[in-house]
mmCIF file of C-alpha atoms and ligand atoms in Angstrom:
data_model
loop_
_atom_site.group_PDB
_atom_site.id
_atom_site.type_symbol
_atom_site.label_atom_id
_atom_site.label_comp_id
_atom_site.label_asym_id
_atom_site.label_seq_id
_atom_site.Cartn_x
_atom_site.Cartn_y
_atom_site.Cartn_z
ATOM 1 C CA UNK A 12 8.800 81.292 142.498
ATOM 2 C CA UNK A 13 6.521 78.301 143.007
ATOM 3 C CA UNK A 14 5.358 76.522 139.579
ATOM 4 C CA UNK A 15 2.072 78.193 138.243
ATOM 5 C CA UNK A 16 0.300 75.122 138.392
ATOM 6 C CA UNK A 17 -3.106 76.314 137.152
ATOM 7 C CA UNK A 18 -0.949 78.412 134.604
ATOM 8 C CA UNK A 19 -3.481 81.444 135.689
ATOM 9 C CA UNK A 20 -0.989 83.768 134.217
ATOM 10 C CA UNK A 21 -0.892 82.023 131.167
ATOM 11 C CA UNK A 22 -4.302 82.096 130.677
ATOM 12 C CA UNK A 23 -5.064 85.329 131.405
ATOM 13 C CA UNK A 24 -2.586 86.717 128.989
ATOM 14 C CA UNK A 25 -3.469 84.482 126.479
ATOM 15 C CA UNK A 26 -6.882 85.782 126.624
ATOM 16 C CA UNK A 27 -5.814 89.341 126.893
ATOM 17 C CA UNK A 28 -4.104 88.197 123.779
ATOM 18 C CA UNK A 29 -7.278 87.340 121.710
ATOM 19 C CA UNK A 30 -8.581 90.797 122.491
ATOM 20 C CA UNK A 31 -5.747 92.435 122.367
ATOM 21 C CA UNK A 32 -3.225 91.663 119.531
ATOM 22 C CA UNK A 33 -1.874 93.775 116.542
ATOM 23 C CA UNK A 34 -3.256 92.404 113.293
ATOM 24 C CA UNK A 35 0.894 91.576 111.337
ATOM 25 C CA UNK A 36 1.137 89.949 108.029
ATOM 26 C CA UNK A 37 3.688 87.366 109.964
ATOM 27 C CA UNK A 38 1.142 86.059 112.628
ATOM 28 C CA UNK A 39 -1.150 83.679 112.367
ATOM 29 C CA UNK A 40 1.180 81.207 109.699
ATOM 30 C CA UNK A 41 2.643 78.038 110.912
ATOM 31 C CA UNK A 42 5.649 78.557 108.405
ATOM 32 C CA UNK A 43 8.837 78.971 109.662
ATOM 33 C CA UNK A 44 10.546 80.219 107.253
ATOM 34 C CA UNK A 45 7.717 83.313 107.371
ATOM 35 C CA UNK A 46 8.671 83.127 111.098
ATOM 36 C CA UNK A 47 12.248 83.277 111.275
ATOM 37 C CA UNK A 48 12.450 85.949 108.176
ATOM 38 C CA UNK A 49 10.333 88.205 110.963
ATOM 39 C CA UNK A 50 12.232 87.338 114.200
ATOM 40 C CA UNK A 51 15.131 88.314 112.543
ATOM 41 C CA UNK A 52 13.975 91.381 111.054
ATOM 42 C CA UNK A 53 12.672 92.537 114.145
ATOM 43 C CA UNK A 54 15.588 92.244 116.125
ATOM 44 C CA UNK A 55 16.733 95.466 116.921
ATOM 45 C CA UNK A 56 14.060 97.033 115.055
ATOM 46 C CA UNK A 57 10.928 98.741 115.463
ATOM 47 C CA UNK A 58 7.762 96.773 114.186
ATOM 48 C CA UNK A 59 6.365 100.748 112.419
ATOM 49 C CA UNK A 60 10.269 100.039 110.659
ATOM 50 C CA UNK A 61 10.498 96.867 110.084
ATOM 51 C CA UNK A 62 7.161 96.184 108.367
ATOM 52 C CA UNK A 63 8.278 97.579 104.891
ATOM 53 C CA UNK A 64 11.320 95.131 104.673
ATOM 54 C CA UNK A 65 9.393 92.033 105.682
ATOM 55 C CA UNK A 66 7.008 93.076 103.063
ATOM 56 C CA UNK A 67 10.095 93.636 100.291
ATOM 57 C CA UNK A 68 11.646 90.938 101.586
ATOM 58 C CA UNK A 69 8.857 88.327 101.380
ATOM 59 C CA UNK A 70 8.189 89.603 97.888
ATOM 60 C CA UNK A 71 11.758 89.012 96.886
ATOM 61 C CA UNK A 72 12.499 85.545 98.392
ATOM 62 C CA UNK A 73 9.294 83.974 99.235
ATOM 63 C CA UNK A 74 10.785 80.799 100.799
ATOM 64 C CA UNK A 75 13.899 79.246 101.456
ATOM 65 C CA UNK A 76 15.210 77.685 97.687
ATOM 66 C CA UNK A 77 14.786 81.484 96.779
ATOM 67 C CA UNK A 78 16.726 82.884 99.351
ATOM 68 C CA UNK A 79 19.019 80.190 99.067
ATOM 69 C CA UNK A 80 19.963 80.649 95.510
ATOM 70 C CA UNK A 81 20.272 84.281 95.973
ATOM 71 C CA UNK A 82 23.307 86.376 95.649
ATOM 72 C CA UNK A 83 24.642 87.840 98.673
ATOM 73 C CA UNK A 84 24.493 91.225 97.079
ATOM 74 C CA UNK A 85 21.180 91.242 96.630
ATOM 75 C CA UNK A 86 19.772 90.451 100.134
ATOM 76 C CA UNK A 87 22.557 93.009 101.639
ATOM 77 C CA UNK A 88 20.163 95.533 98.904
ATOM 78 C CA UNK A 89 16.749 94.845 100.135
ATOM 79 C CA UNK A 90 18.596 94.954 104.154
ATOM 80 C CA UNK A 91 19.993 98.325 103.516
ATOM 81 C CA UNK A 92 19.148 100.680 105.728
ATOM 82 C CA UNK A 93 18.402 98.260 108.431
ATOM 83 C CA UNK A 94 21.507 98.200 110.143
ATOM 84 C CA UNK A 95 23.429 95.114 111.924
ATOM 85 C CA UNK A 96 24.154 93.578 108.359
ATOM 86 C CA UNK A 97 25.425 90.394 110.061
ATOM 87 C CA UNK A 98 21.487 89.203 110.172
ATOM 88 C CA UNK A 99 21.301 89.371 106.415
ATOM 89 C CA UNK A 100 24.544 87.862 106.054
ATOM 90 C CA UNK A 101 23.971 84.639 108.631
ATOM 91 C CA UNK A 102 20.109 84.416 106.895
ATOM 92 C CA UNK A 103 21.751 83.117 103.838
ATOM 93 C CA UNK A 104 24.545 81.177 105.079
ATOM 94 C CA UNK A 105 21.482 79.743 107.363
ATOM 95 C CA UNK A 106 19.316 78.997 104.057
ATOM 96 C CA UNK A 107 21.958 77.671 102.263
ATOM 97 C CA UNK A 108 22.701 74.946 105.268
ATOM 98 C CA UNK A 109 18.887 74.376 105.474
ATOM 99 C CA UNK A 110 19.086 73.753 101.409
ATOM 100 C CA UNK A 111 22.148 71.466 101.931
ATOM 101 C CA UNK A 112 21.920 69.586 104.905
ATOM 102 C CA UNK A 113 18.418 69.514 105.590
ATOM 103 C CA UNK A 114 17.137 68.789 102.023
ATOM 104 C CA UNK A 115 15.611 72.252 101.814
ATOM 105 C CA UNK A 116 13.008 71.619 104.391
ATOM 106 C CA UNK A 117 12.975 74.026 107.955
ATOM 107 C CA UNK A 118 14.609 72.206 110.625
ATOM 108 C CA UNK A 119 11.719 71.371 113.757
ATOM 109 C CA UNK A 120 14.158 69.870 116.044
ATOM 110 C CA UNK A 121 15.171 72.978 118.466
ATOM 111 C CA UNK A 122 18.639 72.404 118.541
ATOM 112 C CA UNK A 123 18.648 71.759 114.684
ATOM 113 C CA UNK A 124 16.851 75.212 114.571
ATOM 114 C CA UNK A 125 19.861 76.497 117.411
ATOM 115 C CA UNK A 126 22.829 75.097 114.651
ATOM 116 C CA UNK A 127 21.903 77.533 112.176
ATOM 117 C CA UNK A 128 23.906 80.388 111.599
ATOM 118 C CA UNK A 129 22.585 83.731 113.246
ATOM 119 C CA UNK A 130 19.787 82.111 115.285
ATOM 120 C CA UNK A 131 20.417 81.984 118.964
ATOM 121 C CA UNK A 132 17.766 80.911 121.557
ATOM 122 C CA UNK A 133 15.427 83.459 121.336
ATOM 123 C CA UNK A 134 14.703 82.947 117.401
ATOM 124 C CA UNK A 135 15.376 79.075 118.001
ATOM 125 C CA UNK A 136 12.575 79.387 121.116
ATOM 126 C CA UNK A 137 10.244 81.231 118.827
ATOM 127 C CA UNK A 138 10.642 78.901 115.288
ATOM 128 C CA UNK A 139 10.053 76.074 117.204
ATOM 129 C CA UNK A 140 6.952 77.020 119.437
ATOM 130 C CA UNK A 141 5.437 79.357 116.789
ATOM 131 C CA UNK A 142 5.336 76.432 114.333
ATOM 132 C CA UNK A 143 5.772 73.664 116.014
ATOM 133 C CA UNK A 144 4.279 74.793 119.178
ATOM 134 C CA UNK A 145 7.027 72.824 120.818
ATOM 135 C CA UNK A 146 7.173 74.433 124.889
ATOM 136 C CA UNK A 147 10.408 76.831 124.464
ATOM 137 C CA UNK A 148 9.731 80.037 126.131
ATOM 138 C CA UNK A 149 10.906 83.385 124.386
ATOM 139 C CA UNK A 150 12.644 85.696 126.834
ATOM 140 C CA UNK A 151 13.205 89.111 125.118
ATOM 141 C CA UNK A 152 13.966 92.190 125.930
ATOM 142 C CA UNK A 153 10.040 92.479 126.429
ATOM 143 C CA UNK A 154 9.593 89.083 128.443
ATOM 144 C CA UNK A 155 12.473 90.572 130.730
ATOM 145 C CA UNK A 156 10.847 93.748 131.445
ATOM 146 C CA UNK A 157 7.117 92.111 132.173
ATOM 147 C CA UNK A 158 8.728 89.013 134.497
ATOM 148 C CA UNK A 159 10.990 91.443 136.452
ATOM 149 C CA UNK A 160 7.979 93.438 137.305
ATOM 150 C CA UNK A 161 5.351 90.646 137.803
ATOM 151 C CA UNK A 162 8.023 89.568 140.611
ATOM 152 C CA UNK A 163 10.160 92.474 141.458
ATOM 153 C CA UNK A 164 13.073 90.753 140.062
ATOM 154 C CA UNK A 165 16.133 93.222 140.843
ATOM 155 C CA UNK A 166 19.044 90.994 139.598
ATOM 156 C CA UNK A 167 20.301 93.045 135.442
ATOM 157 C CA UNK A 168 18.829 91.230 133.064
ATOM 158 C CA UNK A 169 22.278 90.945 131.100
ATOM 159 C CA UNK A 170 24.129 89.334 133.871
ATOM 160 C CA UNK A 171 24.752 85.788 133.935
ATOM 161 C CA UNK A 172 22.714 85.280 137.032
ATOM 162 C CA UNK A 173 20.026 87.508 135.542
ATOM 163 C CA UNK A 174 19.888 85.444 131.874
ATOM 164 C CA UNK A 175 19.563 81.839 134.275
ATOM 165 C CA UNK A 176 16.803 83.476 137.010
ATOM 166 C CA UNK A 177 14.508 85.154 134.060
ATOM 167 C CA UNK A 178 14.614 81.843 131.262
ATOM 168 C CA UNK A 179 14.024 79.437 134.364
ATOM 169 C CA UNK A 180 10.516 81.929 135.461
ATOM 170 C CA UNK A 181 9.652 81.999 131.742
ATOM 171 C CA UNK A 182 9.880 78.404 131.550
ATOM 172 C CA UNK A 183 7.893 78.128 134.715
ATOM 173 C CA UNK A 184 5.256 80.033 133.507
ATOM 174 C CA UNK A 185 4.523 78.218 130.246
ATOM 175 C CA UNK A 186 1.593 76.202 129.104
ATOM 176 C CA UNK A 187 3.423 73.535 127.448
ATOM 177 C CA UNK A 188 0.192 72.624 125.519
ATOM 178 C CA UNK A 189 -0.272 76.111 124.437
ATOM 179 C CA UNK A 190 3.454 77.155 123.434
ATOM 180 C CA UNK A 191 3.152 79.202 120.684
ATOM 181 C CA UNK A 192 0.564 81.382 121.744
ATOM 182 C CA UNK A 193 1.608 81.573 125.018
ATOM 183 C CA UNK A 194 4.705 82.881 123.500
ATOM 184 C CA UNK A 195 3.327 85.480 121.333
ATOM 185 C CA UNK A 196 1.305 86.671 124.035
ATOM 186 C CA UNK A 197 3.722 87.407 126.657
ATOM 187 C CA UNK A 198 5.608 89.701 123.747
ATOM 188 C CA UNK A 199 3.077 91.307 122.917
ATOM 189 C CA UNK A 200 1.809 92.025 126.251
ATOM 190 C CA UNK A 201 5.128 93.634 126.566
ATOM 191 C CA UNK A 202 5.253 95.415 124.083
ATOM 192 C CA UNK A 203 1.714 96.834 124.198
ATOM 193 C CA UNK A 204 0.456 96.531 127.465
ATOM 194 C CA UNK A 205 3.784 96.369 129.872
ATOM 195 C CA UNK A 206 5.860 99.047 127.967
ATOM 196 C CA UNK A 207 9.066 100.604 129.257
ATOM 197 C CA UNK A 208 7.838 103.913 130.468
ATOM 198 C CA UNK A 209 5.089 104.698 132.382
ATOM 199 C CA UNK A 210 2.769 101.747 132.270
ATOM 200 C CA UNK A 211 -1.108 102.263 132.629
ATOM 201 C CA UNK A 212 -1.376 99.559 135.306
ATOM 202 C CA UNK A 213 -4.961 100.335 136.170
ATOM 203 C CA UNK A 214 -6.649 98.340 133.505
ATOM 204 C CA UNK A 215 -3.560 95.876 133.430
ATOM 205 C CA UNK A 216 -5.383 92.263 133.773
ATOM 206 C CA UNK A 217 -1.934 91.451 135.715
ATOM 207 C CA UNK A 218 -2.264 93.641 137.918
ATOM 208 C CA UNK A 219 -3.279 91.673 141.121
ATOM 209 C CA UNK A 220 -0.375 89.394 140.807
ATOM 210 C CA UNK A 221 1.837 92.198 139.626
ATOM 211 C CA UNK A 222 4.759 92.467 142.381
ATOM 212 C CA UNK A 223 6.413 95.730 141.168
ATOM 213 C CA UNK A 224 2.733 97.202 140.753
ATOM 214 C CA UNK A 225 1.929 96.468 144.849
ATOM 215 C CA UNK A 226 5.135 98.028 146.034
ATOM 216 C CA UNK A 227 4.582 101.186 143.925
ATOM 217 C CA UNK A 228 8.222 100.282 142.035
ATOM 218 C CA UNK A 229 7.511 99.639 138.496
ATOM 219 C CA UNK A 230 9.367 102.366 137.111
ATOM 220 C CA UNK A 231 12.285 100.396 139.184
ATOM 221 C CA UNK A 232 12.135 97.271 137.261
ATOM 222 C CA UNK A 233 13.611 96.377 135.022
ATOM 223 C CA UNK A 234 17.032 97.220 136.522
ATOM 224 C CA UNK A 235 18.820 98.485 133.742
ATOM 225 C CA UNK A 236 22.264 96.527 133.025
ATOM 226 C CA UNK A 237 25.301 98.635 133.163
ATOM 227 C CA UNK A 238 26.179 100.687 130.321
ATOM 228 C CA UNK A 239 29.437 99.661 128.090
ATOM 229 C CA UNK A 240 31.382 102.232 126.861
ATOM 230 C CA UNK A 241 31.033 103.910 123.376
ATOM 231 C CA UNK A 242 33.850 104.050 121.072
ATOM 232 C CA UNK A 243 34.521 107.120 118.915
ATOM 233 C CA UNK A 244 35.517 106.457 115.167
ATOM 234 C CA UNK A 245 36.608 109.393 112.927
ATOM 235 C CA UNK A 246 35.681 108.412 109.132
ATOM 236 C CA UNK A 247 36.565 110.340 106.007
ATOM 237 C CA UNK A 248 35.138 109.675 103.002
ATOM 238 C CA UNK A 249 36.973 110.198 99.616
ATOM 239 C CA UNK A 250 34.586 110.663 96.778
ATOM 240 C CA UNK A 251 36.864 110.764 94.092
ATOM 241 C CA UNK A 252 35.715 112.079 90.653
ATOM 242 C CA UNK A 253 37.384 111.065 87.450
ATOM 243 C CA UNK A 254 35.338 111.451 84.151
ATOM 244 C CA UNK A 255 32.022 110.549 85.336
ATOM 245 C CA UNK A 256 33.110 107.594 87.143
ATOM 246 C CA UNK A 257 33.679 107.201 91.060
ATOM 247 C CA UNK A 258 35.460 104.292 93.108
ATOM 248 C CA UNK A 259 34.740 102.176 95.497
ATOM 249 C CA UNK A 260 35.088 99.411 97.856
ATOM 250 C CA UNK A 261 33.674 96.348 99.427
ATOM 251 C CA UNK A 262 33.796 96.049 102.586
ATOM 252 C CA UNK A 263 35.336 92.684 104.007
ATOM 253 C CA UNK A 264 36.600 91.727 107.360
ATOM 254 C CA UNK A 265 35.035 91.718 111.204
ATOM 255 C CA UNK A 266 33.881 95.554 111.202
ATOM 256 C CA UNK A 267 30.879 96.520 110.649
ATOM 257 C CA UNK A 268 29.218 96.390 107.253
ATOM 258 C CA UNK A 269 30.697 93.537 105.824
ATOM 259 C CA UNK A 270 29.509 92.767 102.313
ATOM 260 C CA UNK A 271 28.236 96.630 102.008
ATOM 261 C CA UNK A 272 29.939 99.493 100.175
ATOM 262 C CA UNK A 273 31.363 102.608 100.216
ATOM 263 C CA UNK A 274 33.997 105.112 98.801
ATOM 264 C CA UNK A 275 37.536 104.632 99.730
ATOM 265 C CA UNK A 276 37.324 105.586 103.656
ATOM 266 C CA UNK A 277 40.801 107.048 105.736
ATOM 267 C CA UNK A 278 39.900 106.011 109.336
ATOM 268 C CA UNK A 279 41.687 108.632 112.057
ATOM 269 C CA UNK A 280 42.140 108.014 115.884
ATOM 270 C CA UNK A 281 41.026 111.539 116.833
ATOM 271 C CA UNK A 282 39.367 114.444 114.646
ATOM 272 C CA UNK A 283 41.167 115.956 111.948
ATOM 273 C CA UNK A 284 40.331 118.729 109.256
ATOM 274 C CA UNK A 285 41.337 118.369 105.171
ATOM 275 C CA UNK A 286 45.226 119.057 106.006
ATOM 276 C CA UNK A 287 45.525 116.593 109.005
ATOM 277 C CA UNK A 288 44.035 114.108 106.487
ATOM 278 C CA UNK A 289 46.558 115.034 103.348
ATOM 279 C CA UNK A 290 49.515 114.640 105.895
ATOM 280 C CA UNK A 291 48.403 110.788 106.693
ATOM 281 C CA UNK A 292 50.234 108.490 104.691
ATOM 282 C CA UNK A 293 47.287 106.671 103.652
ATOM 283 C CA UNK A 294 46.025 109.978 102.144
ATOM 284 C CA UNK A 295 48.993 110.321 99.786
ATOM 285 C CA UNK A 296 49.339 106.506 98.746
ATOM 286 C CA UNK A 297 45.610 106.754 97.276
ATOM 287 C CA UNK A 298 45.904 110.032 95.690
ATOM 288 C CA UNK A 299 49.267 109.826 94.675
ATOM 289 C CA UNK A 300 49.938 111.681 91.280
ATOM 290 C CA UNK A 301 46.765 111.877 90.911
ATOM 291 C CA UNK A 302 46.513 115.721 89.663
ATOM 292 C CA UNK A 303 44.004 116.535 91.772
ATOM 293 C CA UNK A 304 41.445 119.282 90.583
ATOM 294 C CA UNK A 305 39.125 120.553 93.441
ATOM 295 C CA UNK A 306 38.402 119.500 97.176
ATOM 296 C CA UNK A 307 35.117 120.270 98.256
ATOM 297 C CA UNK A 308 33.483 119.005 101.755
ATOM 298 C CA UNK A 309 30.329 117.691 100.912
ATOM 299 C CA UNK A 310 29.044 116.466 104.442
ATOM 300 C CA UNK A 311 31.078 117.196 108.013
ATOM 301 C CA UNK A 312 31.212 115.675 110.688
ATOM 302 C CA UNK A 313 28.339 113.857 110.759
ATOM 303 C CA UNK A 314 27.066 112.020 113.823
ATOM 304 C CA UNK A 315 25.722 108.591 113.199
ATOM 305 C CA UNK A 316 25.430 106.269 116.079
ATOM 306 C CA UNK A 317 26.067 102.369 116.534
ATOM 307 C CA UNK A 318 25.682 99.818 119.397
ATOM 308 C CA UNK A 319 29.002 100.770 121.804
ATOM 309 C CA UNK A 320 30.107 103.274 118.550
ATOM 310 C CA UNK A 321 30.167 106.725 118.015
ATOM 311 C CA UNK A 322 30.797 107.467 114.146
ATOM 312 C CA UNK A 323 31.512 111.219 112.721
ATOM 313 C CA UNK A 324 31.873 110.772 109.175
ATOM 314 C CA UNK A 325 33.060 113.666 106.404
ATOM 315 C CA UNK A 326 32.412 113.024 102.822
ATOM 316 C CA UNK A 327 35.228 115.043 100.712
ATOM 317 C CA UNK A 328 34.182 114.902 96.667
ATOM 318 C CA UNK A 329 37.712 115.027 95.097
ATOM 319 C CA UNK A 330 38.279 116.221 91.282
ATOM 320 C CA UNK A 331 41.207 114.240 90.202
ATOM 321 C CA UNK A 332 42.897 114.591 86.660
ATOM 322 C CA UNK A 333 44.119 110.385 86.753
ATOM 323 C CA UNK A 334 43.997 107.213 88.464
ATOM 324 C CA UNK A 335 46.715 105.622 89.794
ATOM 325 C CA UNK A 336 47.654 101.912 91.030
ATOM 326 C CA UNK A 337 45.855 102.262 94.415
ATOM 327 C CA UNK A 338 42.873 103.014 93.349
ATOM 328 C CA UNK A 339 43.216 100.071 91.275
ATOM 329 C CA UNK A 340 42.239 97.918 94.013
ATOM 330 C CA UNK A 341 39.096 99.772 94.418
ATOM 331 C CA UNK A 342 35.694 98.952 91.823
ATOM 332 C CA UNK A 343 35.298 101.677 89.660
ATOM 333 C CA UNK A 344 32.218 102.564 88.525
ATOM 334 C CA UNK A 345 30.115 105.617 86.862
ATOM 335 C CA UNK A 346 28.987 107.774 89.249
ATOM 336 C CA UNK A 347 24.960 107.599 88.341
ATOM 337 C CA UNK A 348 25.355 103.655 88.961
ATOM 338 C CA UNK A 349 26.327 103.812 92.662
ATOM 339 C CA UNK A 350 22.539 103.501 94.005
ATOM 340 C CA UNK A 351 22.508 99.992 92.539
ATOM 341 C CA UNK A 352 24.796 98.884 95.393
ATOM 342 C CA UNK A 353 23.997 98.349 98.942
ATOM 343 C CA UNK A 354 25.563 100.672 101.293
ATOM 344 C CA UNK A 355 25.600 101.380 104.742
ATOM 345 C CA UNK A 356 22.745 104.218 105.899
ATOM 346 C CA UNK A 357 25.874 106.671 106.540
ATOM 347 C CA UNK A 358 26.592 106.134 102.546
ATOM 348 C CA UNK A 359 23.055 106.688 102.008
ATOM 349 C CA UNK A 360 22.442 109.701 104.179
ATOM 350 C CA UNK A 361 25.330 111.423 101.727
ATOM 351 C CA UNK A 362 23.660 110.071 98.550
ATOM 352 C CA UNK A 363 20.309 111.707 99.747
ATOM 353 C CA UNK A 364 21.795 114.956 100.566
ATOM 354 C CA UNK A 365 23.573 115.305 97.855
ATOM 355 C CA UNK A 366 20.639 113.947 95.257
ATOM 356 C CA UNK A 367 22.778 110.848 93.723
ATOM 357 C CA UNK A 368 20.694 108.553 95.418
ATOM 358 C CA UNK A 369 18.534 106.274 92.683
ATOM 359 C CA UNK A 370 15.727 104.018 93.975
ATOM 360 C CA UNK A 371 15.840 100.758 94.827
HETATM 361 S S1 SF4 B 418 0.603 95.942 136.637
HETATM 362 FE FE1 SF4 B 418 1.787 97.377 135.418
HETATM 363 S S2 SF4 B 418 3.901 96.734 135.732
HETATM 364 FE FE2 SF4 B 418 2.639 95.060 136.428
HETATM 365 S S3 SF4 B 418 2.460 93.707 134.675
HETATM 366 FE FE3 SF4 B 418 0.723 95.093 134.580
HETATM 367 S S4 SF4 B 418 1.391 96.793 133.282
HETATM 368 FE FE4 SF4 B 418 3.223 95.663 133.921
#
């Protein structure tokens, strides 16, 4: 593709922009702490979802020497139920570095922006032209969709060719003067105007440069990367009851969910009912002498789906007459306190079903 000199496609979505654009409590602000705290939240995530946490969240920690100073805990709370806990996670370490290294004032230099934990070139890309409007293009999964189709682009968007072709177009295509709002207006053109199924290209102010649209192939483009394979993870969740008080755990480590918790959880390869589970040695080190009362299944097999995982999660609630040294290493707490933590949504779907949920 030949440089859009007269940046015609620029302009015209810019202007489709004005008319165009979704009134959202995090446009229109030159702050970029307002910024990032939105980018973030809506990766992965639905504006409809999304809005209520920005909302919280901006409440809670209305710039960065509040979010800085907060505890990890806390920020993992007003996430929950967001999934991909990693963002809240990297958002503090990211504050914290901004409140120690860069005196507590938003980085503006790109790769100063790039250096911070969690932000990789799309957020960088949008901080900087967003506030700054400094000419980094955004290419996101709704940028990929709208260039493939404008030029019939066939190569996946997640290959390494596919990543260089796509961020050297957007680049091309950019009205360095007009960054930010170029920016914003080739998202939300995606995500309003070009969506993934079914476009209405009739009225599309693209549509006379629109590649895909002239060959009759949008529903072609984009072409879809190959699918990785899912992983299926058998969880078991031990709700053990001793007077009025339950236990449980942190999670640490490189799974998911660091930072969140959850009861004491037996992990199997494949599916197994109540007596496969006793038989496992972990089983019988945590309720070792334990007397225990009454078994009942609370929740079976319950589907609950993750990028490349499959989870199916059973919550036992287990009546035990003592504790014993391994559950020791576990936090035990009364039962009525456990909504004060933050768990993962698989916790929480339990908690709701079985009414010991208590509001945030
Ligand atoms: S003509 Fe259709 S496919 Fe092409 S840019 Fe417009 S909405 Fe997208």
């Amino acid at each position: 593709m030949e440089t859009d000199t007269d940046f015609t496609i620029s302009h015209t979505l810019i202007h489709w922009y004005h008319s165009n654009k979704r009134e959202l409590p995090w446009r229109d602000t030159a702050d970029p702490y307002i910024i990032w705290i939105s980018e973030v939240i809506l990766q992965q995530t639905r504006v409809d979802q999304g809005m209520g946490y920005f909302l919280r969240f901006t409440e809670r920690f209305p710039d960065l020497s509040t979010l800085a100073e907060a505890e990890e805990d806390e920020t993992l709370k007003y996430w929950q139920g967001l999934g991909y806990y990693s963002r809240a996670r990297n958002m503090l370490a990211a504050a914290r570095t901004i409140a120690d290294s860069f005196g507590g004032v938003f980085p503006s230099r790109y790769e100063d922006i790039l250096s911070l934990k969690g932000v990789g070139e799309y957020t960088a890309a949008a901080i900087a032209s967003f506030a700054w409007n400094q000419p980094y293009p955004v290419v996101d999964g709704n940028v990929y969709r709208v260039l493939a189709r404008l030029f019939a682009i066939d190569t996946p968007v997640n290959s390494f060719k596919g990543k260089k072709t796509f961020a050297r177009i957007a680049a091309l295509l950019m009205n360095p003067e007009k960054a930010g709002l170029h920016n914003q207006a080739m998202m939300e053109f995606g995500a309003l105007q070009c969506v993934p199924r079914n476009p209405d290209c009739t009225p599309c102010p693209l549509s006379h440069q629109c590649m895909a649209y002239a060959s009759g192939s949008v529903a072609s483009f984009p072409v879809k990367p190959k699918k990785t394979s899912v992983r299926n993870r058998y969880f078991h969740y031990l709700h053990i009851v001793h007077e009025g008080d339950t236990w449980i755990n942190r999670r640490s480590g490189n799974d998911i969910w660091k930072g969140l918790y959850e009861f004491p959880l037996l992990e199997t390869e494949e599916a197994v009912d109540f007596a496969g589970l006793q038989k496992t040695e972990e089983f019988r080190r945590l309720l070792k002498d334990t007397g225990i009362r009454s078994v009942s299944i609370e929740l079976q097999n319950v589907k609950h789906i993750l990028s490349h995982q499959a989870l199916y999660a059973t919550f036992y609630k287990i009546e035990i007459e003592k504790g014993n040294e391994a559950l020791e290493s576990f936090v035990r707490i009364p039962c009525g306190s456990i909504g004060e933590y933050a768990v993962p949504r698989l916790v929480d779907i339990y908690l709701e079903k079985s009414g010991r949920k208590v509001a945030r």
